[in-house]
PDB file of C-alpha atoms (C1' of nucleotides) in Angstrom:
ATOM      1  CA  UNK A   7      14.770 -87.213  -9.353  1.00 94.00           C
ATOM      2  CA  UNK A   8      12.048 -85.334 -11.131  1.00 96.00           C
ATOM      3  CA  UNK A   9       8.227 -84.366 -10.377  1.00 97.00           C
ATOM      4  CA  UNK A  10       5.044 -84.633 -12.027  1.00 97.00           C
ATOM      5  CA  UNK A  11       1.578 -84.502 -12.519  1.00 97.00           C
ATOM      6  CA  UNK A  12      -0.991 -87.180 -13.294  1.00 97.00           C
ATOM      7  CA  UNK A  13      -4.794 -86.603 -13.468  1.00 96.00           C
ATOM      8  CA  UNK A  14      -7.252 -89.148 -12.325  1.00 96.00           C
ATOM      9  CA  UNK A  15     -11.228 -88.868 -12.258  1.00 95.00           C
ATOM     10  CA  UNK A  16     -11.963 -89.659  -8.818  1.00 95.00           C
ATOM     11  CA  UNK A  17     -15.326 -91.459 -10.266  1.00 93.00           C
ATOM     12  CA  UNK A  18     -12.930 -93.531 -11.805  1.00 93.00           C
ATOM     13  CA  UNK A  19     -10.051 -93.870  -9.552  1.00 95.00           C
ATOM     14  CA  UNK A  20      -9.358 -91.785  -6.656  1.00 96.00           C
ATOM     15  CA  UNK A  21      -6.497 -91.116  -4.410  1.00 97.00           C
ATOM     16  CA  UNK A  22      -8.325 -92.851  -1.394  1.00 97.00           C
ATOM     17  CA  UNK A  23      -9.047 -95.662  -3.976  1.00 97.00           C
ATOM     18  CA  UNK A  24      -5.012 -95.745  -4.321  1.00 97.00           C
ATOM     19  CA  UNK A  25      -4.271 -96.000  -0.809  1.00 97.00           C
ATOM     20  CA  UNK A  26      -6.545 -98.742  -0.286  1.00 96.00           C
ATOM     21  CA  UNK A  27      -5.308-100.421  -3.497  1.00 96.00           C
ATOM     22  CA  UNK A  28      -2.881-103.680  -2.282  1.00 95.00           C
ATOM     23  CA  UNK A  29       0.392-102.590  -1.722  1.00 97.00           C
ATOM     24  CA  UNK A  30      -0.649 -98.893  -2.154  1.00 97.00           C
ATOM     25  CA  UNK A  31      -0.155 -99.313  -5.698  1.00 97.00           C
ATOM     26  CA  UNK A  32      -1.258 -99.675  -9.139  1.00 97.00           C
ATOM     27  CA  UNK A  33      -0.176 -99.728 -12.446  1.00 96.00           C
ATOM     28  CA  UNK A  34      -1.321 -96.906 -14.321  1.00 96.00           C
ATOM     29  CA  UNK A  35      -2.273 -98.306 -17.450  1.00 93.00           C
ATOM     30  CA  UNK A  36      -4.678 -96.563 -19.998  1.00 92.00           C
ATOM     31  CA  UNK A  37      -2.558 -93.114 -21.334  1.00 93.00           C
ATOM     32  CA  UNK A  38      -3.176 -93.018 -25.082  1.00 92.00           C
ATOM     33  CA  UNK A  39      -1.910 -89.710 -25.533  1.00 92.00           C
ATOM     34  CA  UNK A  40       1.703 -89.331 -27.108  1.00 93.00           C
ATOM     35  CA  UNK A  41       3.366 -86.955 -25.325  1.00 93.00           C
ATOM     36  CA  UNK A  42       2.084 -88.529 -21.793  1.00 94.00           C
ATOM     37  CA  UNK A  43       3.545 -91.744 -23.595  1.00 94.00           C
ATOM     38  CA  UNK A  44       6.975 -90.578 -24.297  1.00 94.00           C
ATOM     39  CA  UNK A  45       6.948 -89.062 -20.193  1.00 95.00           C
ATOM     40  CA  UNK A  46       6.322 -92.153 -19.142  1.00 95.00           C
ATOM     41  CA  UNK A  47       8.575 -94.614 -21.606  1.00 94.00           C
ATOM     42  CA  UNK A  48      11.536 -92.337 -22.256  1.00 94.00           C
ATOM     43  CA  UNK A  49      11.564 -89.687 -18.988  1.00 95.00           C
ATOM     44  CA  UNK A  50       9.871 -91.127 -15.758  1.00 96.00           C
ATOM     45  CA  UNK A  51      11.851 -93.016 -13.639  1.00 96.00           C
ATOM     46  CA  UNK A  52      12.045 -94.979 -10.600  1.00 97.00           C
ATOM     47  CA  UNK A  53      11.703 -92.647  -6.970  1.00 96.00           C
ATOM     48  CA  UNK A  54      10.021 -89.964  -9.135  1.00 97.00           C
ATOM     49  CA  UNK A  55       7.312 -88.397  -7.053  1.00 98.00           C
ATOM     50  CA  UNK A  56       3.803 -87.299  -8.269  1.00 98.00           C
ATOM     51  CA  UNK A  57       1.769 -85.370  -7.412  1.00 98.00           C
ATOM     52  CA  UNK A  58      -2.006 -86.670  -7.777  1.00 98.00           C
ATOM     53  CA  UNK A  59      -4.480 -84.851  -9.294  1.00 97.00           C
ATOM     54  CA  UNK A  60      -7.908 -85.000  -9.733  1.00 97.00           C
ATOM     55  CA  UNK A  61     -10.034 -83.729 -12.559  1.00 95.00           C
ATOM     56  CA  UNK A  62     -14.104 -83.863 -13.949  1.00 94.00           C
ATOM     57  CA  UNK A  63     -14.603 -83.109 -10.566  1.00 94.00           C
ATOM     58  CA  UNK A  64     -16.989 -80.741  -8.355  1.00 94.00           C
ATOM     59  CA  UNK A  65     -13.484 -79.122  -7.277  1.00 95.00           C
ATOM     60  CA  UNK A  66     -10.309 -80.226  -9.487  1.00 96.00           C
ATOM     61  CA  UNK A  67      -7.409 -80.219  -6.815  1.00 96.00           C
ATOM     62  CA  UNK A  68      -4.054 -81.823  -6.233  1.00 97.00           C
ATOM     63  CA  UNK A  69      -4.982 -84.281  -3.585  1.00 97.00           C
ATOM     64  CA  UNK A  70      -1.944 -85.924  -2.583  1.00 97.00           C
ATOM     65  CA  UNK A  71       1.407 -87.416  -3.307  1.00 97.00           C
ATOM     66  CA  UNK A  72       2.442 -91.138  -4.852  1.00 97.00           C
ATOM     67  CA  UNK A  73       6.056 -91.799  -6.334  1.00 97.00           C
ATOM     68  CA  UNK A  74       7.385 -93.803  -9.331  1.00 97.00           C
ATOM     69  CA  UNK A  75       7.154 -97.159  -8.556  1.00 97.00           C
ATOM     70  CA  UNK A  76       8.604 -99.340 -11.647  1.00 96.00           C
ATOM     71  CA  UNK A  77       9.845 -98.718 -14.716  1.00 96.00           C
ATOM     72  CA  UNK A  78       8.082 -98.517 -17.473  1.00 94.00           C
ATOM     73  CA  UNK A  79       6.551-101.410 -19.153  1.00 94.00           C
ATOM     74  CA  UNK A  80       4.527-102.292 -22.136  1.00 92.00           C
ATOM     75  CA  UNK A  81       0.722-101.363 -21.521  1.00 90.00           C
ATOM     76  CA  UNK A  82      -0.763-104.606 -22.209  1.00 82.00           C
ATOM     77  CA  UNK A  83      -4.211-103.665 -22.282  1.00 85.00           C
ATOM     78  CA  UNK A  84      -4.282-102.315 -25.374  1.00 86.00           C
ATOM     79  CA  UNK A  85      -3.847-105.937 -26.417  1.00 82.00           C
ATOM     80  CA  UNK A  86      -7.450-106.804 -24.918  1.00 80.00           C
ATOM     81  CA  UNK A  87     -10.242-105.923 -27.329  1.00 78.00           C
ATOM     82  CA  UNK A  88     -12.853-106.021 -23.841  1.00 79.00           C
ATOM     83  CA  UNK A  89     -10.895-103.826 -22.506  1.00 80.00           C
ATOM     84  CA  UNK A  90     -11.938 -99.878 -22.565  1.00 82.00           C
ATOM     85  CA  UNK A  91      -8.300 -98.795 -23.482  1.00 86.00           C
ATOM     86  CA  UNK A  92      -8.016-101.427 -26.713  1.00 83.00           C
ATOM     87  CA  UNK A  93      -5.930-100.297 -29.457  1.00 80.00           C
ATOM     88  CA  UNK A  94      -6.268-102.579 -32.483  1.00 76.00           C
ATOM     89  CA  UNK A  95      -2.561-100.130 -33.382  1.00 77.00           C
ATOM     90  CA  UNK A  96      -1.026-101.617 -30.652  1.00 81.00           C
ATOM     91  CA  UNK A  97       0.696-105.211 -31.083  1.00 76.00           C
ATOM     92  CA  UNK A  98       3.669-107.093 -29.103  1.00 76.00           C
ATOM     93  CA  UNK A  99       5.985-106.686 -31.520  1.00 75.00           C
ATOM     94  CA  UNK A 100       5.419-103.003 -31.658  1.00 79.00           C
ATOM     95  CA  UNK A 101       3.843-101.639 -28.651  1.00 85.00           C
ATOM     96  CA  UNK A 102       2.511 -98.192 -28.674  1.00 88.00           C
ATOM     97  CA  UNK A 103       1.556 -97.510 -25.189  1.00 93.00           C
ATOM     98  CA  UNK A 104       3.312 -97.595 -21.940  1.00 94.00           C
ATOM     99  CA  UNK A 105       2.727 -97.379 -18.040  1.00 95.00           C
ATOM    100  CA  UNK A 106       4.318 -97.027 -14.687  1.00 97.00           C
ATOM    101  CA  UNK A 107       3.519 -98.502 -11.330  1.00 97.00           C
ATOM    102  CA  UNK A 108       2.454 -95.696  -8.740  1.00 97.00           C
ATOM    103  CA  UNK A 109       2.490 -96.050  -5.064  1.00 98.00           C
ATOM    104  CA  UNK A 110       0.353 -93.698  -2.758  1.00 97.00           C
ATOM    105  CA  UNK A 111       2.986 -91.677  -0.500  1.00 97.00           C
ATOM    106  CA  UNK A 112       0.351 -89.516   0.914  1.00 96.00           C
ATOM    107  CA  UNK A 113      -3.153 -87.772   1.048  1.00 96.00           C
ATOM    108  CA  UNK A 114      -3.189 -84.132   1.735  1.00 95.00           C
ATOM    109  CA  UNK A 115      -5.693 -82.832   4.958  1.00 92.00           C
ATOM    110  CA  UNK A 116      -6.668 -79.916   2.628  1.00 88.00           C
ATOM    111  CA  UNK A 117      -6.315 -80.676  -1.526  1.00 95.00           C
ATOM    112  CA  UNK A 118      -4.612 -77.321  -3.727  1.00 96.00           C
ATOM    113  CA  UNK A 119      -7.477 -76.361  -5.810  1.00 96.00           C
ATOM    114  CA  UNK A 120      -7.211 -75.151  -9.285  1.00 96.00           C
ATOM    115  CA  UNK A 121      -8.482 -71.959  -8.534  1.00 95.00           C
ATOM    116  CA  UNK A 122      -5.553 -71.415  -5.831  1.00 95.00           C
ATOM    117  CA  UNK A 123      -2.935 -72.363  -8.408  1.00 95.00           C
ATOM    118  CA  UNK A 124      -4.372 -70.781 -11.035  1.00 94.00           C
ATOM    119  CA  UNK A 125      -4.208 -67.701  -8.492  1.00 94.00           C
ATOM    120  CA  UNK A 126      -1.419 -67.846  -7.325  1.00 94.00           C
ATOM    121  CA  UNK A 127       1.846 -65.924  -9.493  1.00 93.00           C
ATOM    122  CA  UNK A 128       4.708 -68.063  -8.811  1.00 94.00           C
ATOM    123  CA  UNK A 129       2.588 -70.941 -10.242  1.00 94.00           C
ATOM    124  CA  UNK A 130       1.552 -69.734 -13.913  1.00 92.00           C
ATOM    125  CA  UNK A 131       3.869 -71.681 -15.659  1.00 92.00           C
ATOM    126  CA  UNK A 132       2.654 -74.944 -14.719  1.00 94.00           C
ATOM    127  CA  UNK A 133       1.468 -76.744 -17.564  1.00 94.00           C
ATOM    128  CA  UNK A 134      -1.721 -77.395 -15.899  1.00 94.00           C
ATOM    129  CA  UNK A 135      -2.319 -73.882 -15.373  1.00 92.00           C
ATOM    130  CA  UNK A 136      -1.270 -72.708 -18.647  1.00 83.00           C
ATOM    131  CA  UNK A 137      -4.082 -72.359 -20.965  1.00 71.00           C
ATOM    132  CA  UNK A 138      -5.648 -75.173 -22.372  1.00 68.00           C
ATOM    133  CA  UNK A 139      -3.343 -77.887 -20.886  1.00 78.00           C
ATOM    134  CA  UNK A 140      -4.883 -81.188 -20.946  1.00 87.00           C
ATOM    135  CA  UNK A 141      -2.337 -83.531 -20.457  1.00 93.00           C
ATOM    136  CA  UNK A 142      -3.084 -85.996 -18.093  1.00 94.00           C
ATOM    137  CA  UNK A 143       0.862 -86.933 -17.331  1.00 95.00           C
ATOM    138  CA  UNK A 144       2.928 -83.654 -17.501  1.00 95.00           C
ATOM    139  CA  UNK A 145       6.214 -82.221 -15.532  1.00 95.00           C
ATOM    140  CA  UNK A 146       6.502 -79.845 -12.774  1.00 96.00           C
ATOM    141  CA  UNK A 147       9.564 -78.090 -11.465  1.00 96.00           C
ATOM    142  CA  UNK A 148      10.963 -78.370  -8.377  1.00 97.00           C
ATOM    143  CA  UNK A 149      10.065 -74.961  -7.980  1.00 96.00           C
ATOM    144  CA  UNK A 150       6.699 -75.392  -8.549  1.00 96.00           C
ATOM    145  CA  UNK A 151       6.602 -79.010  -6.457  1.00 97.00           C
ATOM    146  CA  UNK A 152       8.602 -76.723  -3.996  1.00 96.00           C
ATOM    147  CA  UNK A 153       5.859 -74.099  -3.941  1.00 96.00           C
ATOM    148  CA  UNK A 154       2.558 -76.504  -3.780  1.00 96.00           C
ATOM    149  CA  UNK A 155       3.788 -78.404  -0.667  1.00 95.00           C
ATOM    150  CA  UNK A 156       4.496 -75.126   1.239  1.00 93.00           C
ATOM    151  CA  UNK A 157       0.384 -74.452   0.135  1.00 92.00           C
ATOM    152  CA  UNK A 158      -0.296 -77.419   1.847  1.00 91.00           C
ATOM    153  CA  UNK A 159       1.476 -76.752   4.563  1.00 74.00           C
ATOM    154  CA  UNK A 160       0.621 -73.231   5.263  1.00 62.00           C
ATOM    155  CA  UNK A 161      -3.080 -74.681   4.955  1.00 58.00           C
TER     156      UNK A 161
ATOM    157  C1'  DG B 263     -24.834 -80.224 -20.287  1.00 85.86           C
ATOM    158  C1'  DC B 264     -22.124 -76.756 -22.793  1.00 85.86           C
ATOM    159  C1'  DC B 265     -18.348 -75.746 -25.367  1.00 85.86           C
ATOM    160  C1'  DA B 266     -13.424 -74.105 -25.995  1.00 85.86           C
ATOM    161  C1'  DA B 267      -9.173 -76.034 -26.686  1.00 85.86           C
ATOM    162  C1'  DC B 268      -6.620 -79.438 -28.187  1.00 85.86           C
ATOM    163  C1'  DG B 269      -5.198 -84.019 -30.406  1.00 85.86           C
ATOM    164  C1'  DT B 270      -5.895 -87.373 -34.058  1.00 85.86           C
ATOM    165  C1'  DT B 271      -7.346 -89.065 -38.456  1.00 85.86           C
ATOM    166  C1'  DG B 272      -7.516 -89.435 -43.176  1.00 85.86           C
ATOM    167  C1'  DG B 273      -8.432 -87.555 -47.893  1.00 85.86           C
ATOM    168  C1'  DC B 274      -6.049 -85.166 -51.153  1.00 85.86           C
TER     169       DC B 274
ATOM    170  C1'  DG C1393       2.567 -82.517 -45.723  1.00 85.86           C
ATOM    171  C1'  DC C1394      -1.670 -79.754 -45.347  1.00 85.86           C
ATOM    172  C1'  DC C1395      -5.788 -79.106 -43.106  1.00 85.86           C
ATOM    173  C1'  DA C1396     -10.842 -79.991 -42.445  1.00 85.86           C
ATOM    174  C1'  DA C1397     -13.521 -82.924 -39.845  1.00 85.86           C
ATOM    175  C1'  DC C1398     -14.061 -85.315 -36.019  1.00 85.86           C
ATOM    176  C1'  DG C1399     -13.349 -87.010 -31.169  1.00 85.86           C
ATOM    177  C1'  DT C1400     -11.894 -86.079 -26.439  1.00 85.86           C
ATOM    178  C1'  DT C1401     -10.809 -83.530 -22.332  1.00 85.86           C
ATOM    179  C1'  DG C1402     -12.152 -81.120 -18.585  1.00 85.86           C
ATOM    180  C1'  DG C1403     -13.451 -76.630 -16.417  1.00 85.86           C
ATOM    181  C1'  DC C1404     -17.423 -74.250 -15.690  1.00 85.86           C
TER     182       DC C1404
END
DNA sequence: GCCAACGTTGGC
DNA sequence: GCCAACGTTGGC
């Protein structure tokens, strides 16, 4: 079982909007980034938890947890031209892009802030804290999944 | 809204 | 295959 880190604009879709989604869950469709691509098709898996971030925001934050619900399948909407993530490179018989069901687990009282885990020493490896990351699907350790929950906790 | 950092595209 | 130009991300 492994951990990660997805990034969500909470304009666009936010944990609460999760929760309240039927079944708790969504498919998250709409990474058209490569590496987040090969995460997803060749390294996520069922059970995996996540932890939900979100980002463009007055305070970026990981606001809760949501685990792996699927595997992965063919992103069809980069078969629909009205759709905002369209990719005329994308076709059935060779799909580019690829997505995962997620289903909320939880919604922390008090989110992690950037700042904090930018401040905090056992945490600089992320790849969310380590300069420039923009990934929006990238791995954690369980160290570092290990080290944000006792945050929340302690909080 | 600015802009640094990064990813992608396409000419050569 | 290089790399300049361009587009996007996302914190501030």
């Amino acid at each position: 079982m492994n951990y990660w880190l997805m990034k969500s604009e909470p304009d666009d879709f936010s944990i609460d909007n999760l929760q309240m989604s039927e079944q708790q869950t969504v498919a998250w469709q709409g990474i058209r980034n490569y590496q987040a691509r090969n995460y997803i098709r060749d390294q996520i898996a069922l059970g995996d938890v996540v932890l939900f971030y979100h980002s463009s925001c007055k305070v970026p934050a990981i606001v809760g947890l949501a685990k792996i619900s699927s595997d992965a399948q063919i992103d069809i909407s980069a078969f629909d031209n009205r759709s905002p993530y369209y990719d005329v490179k994308s076709n059935t018989n060779t799909p580019r892009w690829w997505q995962v069901d997620i289903q909320f687990m939880a919604k922390f009282s008090k989110p992690v802030s950037l700042k904090q885990l930018k401040a905090d020493l056992a945490l600089q490896d992320m790849v969310l804290v380590a300069k420039g990351a923009r990934l929006s699907v990238q791995p954690v350790t369980p160290l570092q999944y290990q080290h944000i929950m006792q945050l929340t906790i302690l909080k």
